[in-house]
XYZ file of C-alpha atoms in Angstrom:
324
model
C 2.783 27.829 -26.518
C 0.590 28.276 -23.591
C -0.356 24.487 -23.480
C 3.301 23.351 -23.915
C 3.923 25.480 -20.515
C 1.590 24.234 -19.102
C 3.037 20.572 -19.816
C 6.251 22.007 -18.818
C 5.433 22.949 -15.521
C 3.324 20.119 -14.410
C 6.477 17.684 -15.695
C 8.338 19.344 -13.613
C 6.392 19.174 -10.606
C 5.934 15.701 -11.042
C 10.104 15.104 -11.456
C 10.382 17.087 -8.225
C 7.623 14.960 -6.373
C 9.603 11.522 -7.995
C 13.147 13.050 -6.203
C 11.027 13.479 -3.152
C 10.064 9.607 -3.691
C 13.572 8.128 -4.863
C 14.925 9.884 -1.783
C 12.498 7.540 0.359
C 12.696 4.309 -1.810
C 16.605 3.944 -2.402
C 18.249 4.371 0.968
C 15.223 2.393 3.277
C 15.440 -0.351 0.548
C 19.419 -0.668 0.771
C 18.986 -0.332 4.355
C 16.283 -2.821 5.118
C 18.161 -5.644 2.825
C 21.443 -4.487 4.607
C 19.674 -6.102 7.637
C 17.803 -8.613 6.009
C 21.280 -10.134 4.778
C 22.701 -9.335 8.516
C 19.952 -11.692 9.662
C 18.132 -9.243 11.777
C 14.791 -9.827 10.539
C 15.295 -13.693 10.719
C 16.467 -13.106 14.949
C 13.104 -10.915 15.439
C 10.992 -12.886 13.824
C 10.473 -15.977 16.385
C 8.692 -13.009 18.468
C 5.655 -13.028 15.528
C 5.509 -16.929 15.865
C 2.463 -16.504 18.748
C 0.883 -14.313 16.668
C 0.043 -16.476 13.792
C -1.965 -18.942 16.062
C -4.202 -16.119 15.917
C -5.074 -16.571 12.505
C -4.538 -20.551 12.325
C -1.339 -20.141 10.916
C 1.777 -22.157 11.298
C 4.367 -19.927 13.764
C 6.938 -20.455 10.698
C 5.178 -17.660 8.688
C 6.198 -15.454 11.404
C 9.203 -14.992 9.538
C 7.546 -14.592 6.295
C 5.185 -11.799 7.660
C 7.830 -9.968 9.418
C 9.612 -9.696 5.683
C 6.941 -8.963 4.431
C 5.881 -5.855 6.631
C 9.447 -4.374 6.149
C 10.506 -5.210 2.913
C 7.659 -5.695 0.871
C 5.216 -8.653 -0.736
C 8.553 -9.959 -2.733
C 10.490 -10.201 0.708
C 7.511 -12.840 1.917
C 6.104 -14.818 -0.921
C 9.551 -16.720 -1.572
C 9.726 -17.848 1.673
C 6.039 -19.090 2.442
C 6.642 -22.265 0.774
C 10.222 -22.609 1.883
C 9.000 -21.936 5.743
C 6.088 -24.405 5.238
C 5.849 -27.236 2.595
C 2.900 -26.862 0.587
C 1.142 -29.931 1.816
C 0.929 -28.689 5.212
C -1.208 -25.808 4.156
C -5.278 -25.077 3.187
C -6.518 -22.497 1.015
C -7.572 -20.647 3.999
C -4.466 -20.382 5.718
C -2.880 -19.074 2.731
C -6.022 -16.768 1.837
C -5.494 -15.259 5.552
C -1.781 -14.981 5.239
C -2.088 -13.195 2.077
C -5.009 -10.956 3.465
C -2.131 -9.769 6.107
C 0.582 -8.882 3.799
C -1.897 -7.412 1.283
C -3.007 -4.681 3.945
C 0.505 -4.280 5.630
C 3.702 -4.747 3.918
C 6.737 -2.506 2.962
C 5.882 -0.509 5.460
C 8.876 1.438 6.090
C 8.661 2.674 2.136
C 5.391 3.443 1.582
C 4.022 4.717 5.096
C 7.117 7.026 4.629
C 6.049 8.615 1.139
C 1.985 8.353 2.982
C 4.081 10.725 5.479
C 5.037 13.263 2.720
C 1.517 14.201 1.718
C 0.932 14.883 5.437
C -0.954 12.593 7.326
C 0.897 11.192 11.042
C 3.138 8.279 10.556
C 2.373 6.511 13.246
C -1.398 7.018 13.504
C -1.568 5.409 9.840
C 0.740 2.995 10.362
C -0.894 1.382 12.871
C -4.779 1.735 11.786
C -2.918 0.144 8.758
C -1.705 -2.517 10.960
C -4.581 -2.937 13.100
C -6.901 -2.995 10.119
C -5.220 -5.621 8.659
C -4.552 -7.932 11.774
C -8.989 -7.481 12.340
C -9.479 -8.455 8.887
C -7.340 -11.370 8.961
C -8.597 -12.567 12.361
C -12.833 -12.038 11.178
C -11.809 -14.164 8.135
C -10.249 -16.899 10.064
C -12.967 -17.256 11.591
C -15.483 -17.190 9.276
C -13.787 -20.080 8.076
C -13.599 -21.820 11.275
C -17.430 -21.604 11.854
C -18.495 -22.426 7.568
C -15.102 -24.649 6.659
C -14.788 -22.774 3.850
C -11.624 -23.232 1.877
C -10.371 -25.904 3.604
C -8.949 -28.260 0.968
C -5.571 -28.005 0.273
C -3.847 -25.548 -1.592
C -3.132 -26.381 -5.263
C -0.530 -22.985 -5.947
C -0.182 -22.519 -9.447
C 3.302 -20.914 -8.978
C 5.614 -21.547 -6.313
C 8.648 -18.814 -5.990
C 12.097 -19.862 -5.279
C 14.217 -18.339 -3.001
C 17.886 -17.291 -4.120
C 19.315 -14.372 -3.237
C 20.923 -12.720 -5.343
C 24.404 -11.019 -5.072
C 24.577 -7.355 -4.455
C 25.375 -6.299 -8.194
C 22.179 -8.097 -9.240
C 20.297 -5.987 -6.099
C 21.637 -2.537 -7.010
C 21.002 -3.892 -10.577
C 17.283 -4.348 -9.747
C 16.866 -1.258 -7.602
C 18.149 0.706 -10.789
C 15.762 -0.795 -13.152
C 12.823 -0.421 -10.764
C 13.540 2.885 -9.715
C 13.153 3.456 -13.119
C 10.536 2.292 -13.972
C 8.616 3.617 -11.357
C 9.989 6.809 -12.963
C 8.395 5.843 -16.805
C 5.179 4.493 -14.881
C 4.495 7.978 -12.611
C 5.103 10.417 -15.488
C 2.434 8.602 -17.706
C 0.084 8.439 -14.956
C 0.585 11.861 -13.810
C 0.182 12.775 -17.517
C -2.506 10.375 -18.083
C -4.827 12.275 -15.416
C -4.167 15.566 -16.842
C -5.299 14.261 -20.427
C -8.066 12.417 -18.464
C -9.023 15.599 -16.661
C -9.053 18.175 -20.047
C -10.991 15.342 -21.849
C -13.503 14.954 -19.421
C -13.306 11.179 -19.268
C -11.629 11.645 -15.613
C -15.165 12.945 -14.603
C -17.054 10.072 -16.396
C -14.905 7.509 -14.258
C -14.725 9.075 -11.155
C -19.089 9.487 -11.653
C -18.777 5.610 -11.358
C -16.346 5.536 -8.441
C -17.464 8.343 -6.675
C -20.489 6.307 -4.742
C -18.215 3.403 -3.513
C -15.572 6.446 -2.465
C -18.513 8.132 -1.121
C -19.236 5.477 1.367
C -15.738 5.678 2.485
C -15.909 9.022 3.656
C -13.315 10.265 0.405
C -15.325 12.946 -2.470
C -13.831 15.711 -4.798
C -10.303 15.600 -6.464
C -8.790 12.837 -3.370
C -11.056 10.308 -5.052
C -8.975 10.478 -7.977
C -5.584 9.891 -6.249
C -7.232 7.135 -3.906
C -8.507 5.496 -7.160
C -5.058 5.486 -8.719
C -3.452 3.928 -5.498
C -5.748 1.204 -5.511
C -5.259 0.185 -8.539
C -1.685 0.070 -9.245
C -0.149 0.985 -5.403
C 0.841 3.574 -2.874
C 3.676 4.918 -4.746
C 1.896 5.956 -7.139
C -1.285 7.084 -5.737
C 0.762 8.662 -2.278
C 3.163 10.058 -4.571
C 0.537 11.660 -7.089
C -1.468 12.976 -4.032
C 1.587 14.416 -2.161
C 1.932 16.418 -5.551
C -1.813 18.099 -5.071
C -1.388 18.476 -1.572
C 1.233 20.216 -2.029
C -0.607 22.751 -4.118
C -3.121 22.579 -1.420
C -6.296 21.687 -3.946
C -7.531 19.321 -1.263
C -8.189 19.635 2.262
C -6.238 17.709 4.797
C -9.072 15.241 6.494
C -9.376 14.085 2.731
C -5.849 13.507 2.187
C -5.979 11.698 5.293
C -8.939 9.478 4.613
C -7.618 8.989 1.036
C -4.208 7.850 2.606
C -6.030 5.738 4.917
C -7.986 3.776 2.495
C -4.978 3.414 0.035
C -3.490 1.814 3.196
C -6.670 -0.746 3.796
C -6.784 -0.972 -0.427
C -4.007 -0.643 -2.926
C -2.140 -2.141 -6.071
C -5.145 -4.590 -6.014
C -4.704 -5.458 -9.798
C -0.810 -6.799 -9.374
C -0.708 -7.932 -5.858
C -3.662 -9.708 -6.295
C -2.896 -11.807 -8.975
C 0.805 -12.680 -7.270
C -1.665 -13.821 -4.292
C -4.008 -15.826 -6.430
C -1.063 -17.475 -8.121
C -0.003 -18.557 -4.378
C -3.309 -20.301 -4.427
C -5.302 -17.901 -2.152
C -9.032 -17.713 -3.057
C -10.051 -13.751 -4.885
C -13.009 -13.604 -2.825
C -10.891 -13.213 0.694
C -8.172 -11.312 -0.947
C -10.367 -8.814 -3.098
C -13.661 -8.685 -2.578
C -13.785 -8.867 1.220
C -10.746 -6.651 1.339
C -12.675 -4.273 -0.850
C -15.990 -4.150 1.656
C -13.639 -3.942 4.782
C -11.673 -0.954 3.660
C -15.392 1.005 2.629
C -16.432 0.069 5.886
C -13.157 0.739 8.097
C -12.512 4.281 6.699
C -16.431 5.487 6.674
C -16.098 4.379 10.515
C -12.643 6.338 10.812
C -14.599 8.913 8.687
C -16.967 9.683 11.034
C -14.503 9.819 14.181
C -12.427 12.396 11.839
C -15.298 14.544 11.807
C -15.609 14.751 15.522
C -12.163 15.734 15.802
C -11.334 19.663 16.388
C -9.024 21.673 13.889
C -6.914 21.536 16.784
C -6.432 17.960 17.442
C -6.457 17.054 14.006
C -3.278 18.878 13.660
C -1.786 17.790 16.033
C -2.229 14.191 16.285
C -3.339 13.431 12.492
C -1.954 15.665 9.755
C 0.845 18.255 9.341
C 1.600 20.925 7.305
C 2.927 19.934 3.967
C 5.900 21.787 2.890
C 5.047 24.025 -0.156
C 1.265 23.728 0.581
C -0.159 27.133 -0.878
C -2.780 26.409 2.985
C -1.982 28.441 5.467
């Protein structure tokens, strides 16, 4: 009886943190393809055209990026190859592309549910940005100066673009809002069977020293582990759940949330990358070593930081949070 209590009350904690979630994910979805449909994304976007010569790339995937930051990876890989023909592009330039929508995209969504568990908005939002932008710019280069992946990209699947019509959208929405549903109760039961078997322990043991060098230890190592391996709205939305209960301190919610922002849903959105034709070294690996190295740097600056001023420009109190 005890145990089936206990079940009880941690499904229902996790049904309350997936309202908390739907009520992020449904209306900023409906909204942001509202506008994408209105064309307002397509009139900003000649304004990100400069910024692709940064990285080499052609000023057309301006628009692609820009899509991609506010609606998500699926609102910018159908229109890469529709923006640029495939013959016009390397390896490179689609391994950099892909390096900036891997570390920034659907922002509005998921910096919103990084919000919940407490961390600023802004302030991850743009070392998210930022972190992104340096990466893609120090691997442009790199292959400027070696030539590496310069032959032409072969993609082994190329996306079309249709639209569809707004039953087959709301149609969609449903059936991934639902899912999301099915996927975040397993996982949130998962880690409890994990955590009473001990196995949780034996695979956060082999995590814990890459974590380590990020700056992230204790229980935030296993929510940062869960959002880099299958995404933010899972691991933002499991961790808004403990800190919540107030299990972890708030400079490790914040460092978890910052390298889930650097590092997340590396399994699916690398593979839709790789299928583009970018190379897995640039998109994973290197990705992997920048966002151990970025948030052990932001690490140490947190630590420097007084009570005071981390509260105030960094983290706020999360609603429910048994912290005083």
């Amino acid at each position: 009886m005890a145990l089936l209590m206990e079940v009880f009350r941690k499904t229902r904690a996790t049904l309350a943190t997936y309202w908390v979630l739907a009520r992020i994910v449904v209306p900023i979805t409906i909204l942001t393809e509202i506008l994408s449909r209105m064309g307002a994304i397509e009139a900003i976007a000649p304004a990100f055209g400069p910024v692709m010569h940064l990285f080499g790339l052609p000023p057309e995937l301006g628009l692609a990026w820009l899509s991609g930051l506010l609606i998500g990876i699926w609102g910018a890989i159908p229109l890469i190859y529709v923006l640029v023909p495939v013959a016009e592009l390397s390896v490179g330039n689609i391994t950099v592309f892909s390096a900036l929508l891997l570390f920034a995209h659907g922002l509005p969504i998921e910096q919103k549910i990084i919000q919940k568990a407490g961390p600023a908005l802004i302030v991850t939002t743009v070392l998210r940005l930022l972190g992104g932008v340096l990466y893609a710019f120090l691997l442009h280069r790199l292959l400027v100066a070696t030539g590496w992946l310069a032959p032409p990209v072969n993609p082994a699947w190329i996306p079309m673009n249709v639209e569809p019509g707004w039953g087959d959208f709301l149609l969609g929405l449903l059936e991934t809002m639902a899912t999301m549903l099915v996927i975040f109760l397993a996982l949130s039961w998962m880690l409890d069977i994990l955590k009473a078997t001990g196995l949780l322990d034996l695979m956060m043991r082999g995590l814990a020293p890459i974590l380590r060098l990020a700056g992230i230890r204790g229980e935030a190592g296993e929510f940062t582990a869960v959002g880099l391996l299958v995404g933010i709205s899972y691991g933002g939305g499991l961790l808004i759940r403990e800190a919540r209960s107030g299990t972890i301190s708030p400079r490790q919610i914040f460092l978890a949330s910052v390298f889930m922002g650097f590092a997340h849903g590396v399994i699916e959105d690398t593979l839709i990358v790789v299928a583009l034709g970018a190379d897995p070294l640039g998109v994973l690996a290197g990705r992997l070593v920048f966002a151990i190295a970025a948030t052990a740097a932001i690490s140490i600056l947190v630590g420097m930081i007084s009570e005071r001023s981390f509260a105030k420009w960094a983290f706020r109190q999360v609603p429910g949070s048994s912290r005083g």
